[in-house]
mmCIF file of C-alpha atoms in Angstrom:
data_model
loop_
_atom_site.group_PDB
_atom_site.id
_atom_site.type_symbol
_atom_site.label_atom_id
_atom_site.label_comp_id
_atom_site.label_asym_id
_atom_site.label_seq_id
_atom_site.Cartn_x
_atom_site.Cartn_y
_atom_site.Cartn_z
ATOM 1 C CA MET A 1 0.000 0.000 0.000
ATOM 2 C CA ASN A 2 1.322 3.425 -0.930
ATOM 3 C CA GLY A 3 1.471 6.307 1.501
ATOM 4 C CA ALA A 4 0.953 10.007 0.950
ATOM 5 C CA GLY A 5 1.409 11.203 -2.616
ATOM 6 C CA GLY A 6 1.753 7.641 -3.941
ATOM 7 C CA THR A 7 5.121 7.210 -2.210
ATOM 8 C CA SER A 8 6.139 5.043 0.684
ATOM 9 C CA GLY A 9 6.092 8.110 2.968
ATOM 10 C CA GLY A 10 4.037 8.293 6.133
ATOM 11 C CA THR A 11 0.315 8.867 5.905
ATOM 12 C CA GLY A 12 0.226 9.880 9.569
ATOM 13 C CA GLN A 13 2.872 12.536 8.971
ATOM 14 C CA PHE A 14 0.850 13.766 6.008
ATOM 15 C CA PHE A 15 -2.330 14.351 8.016
ATOM 16 C CA LEU A 16 -0.535 15.683 11.113
ATOM 17 C CA GLY A 17 1.443 18.102 8.937
ATOM 18 C CA LEU A 18 -1.691 19.129 7.041
ATOM 19 C CA ILE A 19 -3.602 19.834 10.265
ATOM 20 C CA MET A 20 -0.673 21.748 11.800
ATOM 21 C CA MET A 21 -0.082 23.718 8.602
ATOM 22 C CA CYS A 22 -3.760 24.662 8.167
ATOM 23 C CA GLY A 23 -4.090 25.663 11.814
ATOM 24 C CA GLY A 24 -0.884 27.707 11.824
ATOM 25 C CA PHE A 25 -1.610 29.553 8.601
ATOM 26 C CA TYR A 26 -5.209 30.172 9.727
ATOM 27 C CA LEU A 27 -3.962 31.749 12.964
ATOM 28 C CA LEU A 28 -1.337 33.761 11.077
ATOM 29 C CA LEU A 29 -3.832 35.112 8.552
ATOM 30 C CA ASN A 30 -6.346 35.725 11.345
ATOM 31 C CA GLY A 31 -3.780 37.970 13.057
ATOM 32 C CA ILE A 32 -3.390 40.256 10.029
ATOM 33 C CA VAL A 33 -5.423 43.461 10.094
ATOM 34 C CA VAL A 34 -6.362 44.854 6.672
ATOM 35 C CA SER A 35 -7.380 48.495 6.340
ATOM 36 C CA SER A 36 -7.960 50.891 3.488
ATOM 37 C CA ASN A 37 -7.886 54.633 3.111
ATOM 38 C CA PHE A 38 -9.821 54.659 -0.153
ATOM 39 C CA GLY A 39 -12.398 57.370 -0.571
ATOM 40 C CA PHE A 40 -13.644 59.812 -3.137
ATOM 41 C CA GLY A 41 -11.372 62.567 -1.804
ATOM 42 C CA THR A 42 -8.189 60.541 -1.356
ATOM 43 C CA ARG A 43 -5.508 60.425 -4.026
ATOM 44 C CA LEU A 44 -5.323 57.214 -6.036
ATOM 45 C CA PHE A 45 -2.501 58.281 -8.325
ATOM 46 C CA GLY A 46 -0.079 61.174 -8.099
ATOM 47 C CA PHE A 47 1.612 63.051 -10.909
ATOM 48 C CA GLY A 48 4.485 65.373 -10.125
ATOM 49 C CA SER A 49 4.584 67.148 -6.812
ATOM 50 C CA GLY A 50 1.075 68.503 -6.449
ATOM 51 C CA PHE A 51 -1.393 66.922 -8.869
ATOM 52 C CA GLY A 52 -3.282 63.822 -7.812
ATOM 53 C CA VAL A 53 -6.125 61.799 -9.279
ATOM 54 C CA SER A 54 -8.852 60.947 -6.770
ATOM 55 C CA GLY A 55 -11.434 58.170 -6.848
ATOM 56 C CA GLY A 56 -14.147 60.599 -7.866
ATOM 57 C CA MET A 57 -12.072 61.801 -10.811
ATOM 58 C CA VAL A 58 -11.807 58.210 -12.070
ATOM 59 C CA LEU A 59 -15.588 57.813 -11.887
ATOM 60 C CA ILE A 60 -16.169 60.652 -14.380
ATOM 61 C CA PRO A 61 -14.645 58.857 -17.408
ATOM 62 C CA LEU A 62 -16.265 55.626 -16.202
ATOM 63 C CA MET A 63 -19.705 57.243 -16.341
ATOM 64 C CA ILE A 64 -18.956 58.805 -19.750
ATOM 65 C CA GLY A 65 -17.760 55.449 -21.105
ATOM 66 C CA ILE A 66 -20.812 53.631 -19.752
ATOM 67 C CA GLY A 67 -23.054 56.251 -21.350
ATOM 68 C CA MET A 68 -21.257 55.809 -24.683
ATOM 69 C CA VAL A 69 -21.603 52.021 -24.496
ATOM 70 C CA PHE A 70 -25.313 52.209 -23.669
ATOM 71 C CA TYR A 71 -25.887 54.668 -26.514
ATOM 72 C CA ASN A 72 -24.001 52.526 -29.057
ATOM 73 C CA SER A 73 -22.705 49.132 -27.929
ATOM 74 C CA LYS A 74 -20.411 48.872 -30.975
ATOM 75 C CA ASN A 75 -18.495 52.027 -29.991
ATOM 76 C CA TYR A 76 -14.915 50.874 -29.361
ATOM 77 C CA LEU A 77 -13.901 54.177 -27.783
ATOM 78 C CA GLY A 78 -16.683 53.839 -25.198
ATOM 79 C CA TRP A 79 -15.565 50.301 -24.333
ATOM 80 C CA LEU A 80 -11.934 51.434 -24.095
ATOM 81 C CA ILE A 81 -12.776 54.352 -21.782
ATOM 82 C CA THR A 82 -15.018 52.143 -19.619
ATOM 83 C CA LEU A 83 -12.513 49.308 -19.264
ATOM 84 C CA CYS A 84 -9.517 51.586 -18.650
ATOM 85 C CA SER A 85 -11.284 53.668 -16.002
ATOM 86 C CA PHE A 86 -12.650 50.517 -14.331
ATOM 87 C CA ALA A 87 -9.132 49.030 -14.272
ATOM 88 C CA ALA A 88 -7.767 52.282 -12.806
ATOM 89 C CA LEU A 89 -10.466 52.228 -10.123
ATOM 90 C CA VAL A 90 -9.728 48.603 -9.176
ATOM 91 C CA PHE A 91 -5.978 49.279 -9.176
ATOM 92 C CA GLY A 92 -6.483 52.324 -6.946
ATOM 93 C CA VAL A 93 -8.575 50.384 -4.448
ATOM 94 C CA ILE A 94 -6.076 47.522 -4.273
ATOM 95 C CA SER A 95 -3.087 49.856 -3.982
ATOM 96 C CA SER A 96 -4.710 51.748 -1.102
ATOM 97 C CA VAL A 97 -4.956 48.614 1.060
ATOM 98 C CA SER A 98 -2.514 48.366 3.948
ATOM 99 C CA MET A 99 -1.865 45.304 6.107
ATOM 100 C CA SER A 100 -0.371 45.027 9.575
ATOM 101 C CA LEU A 101 0.036 42.322 12.177
ATOM 102 C CA ARG A 102 -2.144 42.764 15.256
ATOM 103 C CA THR A 103 -0.496 43.083 18.636
ATOM 104 C CA MET A 104 0.404 39.671 20.049
ATOM 105 C CA SER A 105 2.916 38.241 22.478
ATOM 106 C CA ALA A 106 6.154 36.648 21.348
ATOM 107 C CA PHE A 107 4.869 33.264 22.559
ATOM 108 C CA GLU A 108 1.767 33.513 20.374
ATOM 109 C CA LEU A 109 3.817 34.467 17.312
ATOM 110 C CA ILE A 110 6.360 31.675 17.885
ATOM 111 C CA ALA A 111 3.576 29.119 18.436
ATOM 112 C CA ILE A 112 1.861 30.227 15.217
ATOM 113 C CA LEU A 113 5.096 30.042 13.212
ATOM 114 C CA VAL A 114 6.024 26.628 14.666
ATOM 115 C CA LEU A 115 2.588 25.288 13.730
ATOM 116 C CA ALA A 116 2.672 26.757 10.224
ATOM 117 C CA ILE A 117 6.274 26.057 9.217
ATOM 118 C CA GLY A 118 6.607 22.813 11.211
ATOM 119 C CA GLY A 119 3.387 21.521 9.659
ATOM 120 C CA LEU A 120 4.658 22.478 6.209
ATOM 121 C CA GLY A 121 7.889 20.571 6.876
ATOM 122 C CA LEU A 122 6.033 17.439 8.043
ATOM 123 C CA PHE A 123 3.644 17.696 5.097
ATOM 124 C CA LEU A 124 6.480 17.925 2.569
ATOM 125 C CA ARG A 125 8.512 15.176 4.288
ATOM 126 C CA SER A 126 5.560 12.795 4.025
ATOM 127 C CA LEU A 127 5.603 13.201 0.233
ATOM 128 C CA LYS A 128 9.173 11.854 -0.001
ATOM 129 C CA PRO A 129 9.759 8.086 -0.183
ATOM 130 C CA ALA A 130 10.602 6.685 3.262
ATOM 131 C CA GLN A 131 14.199 5.623 3.882
ATOM 132 C CA ALA A 132 14.673 1.884 4.176
ATOM 133 C CA ALA A 133 16.049 0.824 7.570
ATOM 134 C CA PRO A 134 19.675 -0.366 7.411
ATOM 135 C CA PRO A 135 20.102 -4.122 7.926
ATOM 136 C CA GLN A 136 20.806 -5.072 11.531
ATOM 137 C CA ALA A 137 23.808 -7.181 12.493
ATOM 138 C CA GLN A 138 22.949 -10.490 14.162
#
């Protein structure tokens, strides 16, 4: 009977590593705080030292493009304006996201990293073929 991954590795190590890895990465991702400063008055893009494009300024060509597409759906310029302004809006929202790790003790962080990285190590080791035991002298 083959073990994890079709090799002679340990099935127990596979499941223990998978459980540890999932638990550790869940706790690590649960400790990350995601915030955004996106708004209609905030700058999405900056040009030079003083000029910036805000979220509201990106909505103007989006509305014009949508109007052009609804008026004539075969208008390539309307589709181009709509898609480019939508892409700029999505890019601005994603680029305004900031992530930080919540406050936790050193013990919590070490326990999370041991679970995540130790579980990953066990998981990957179970996918290797098991070493045959050396013959014993009698």
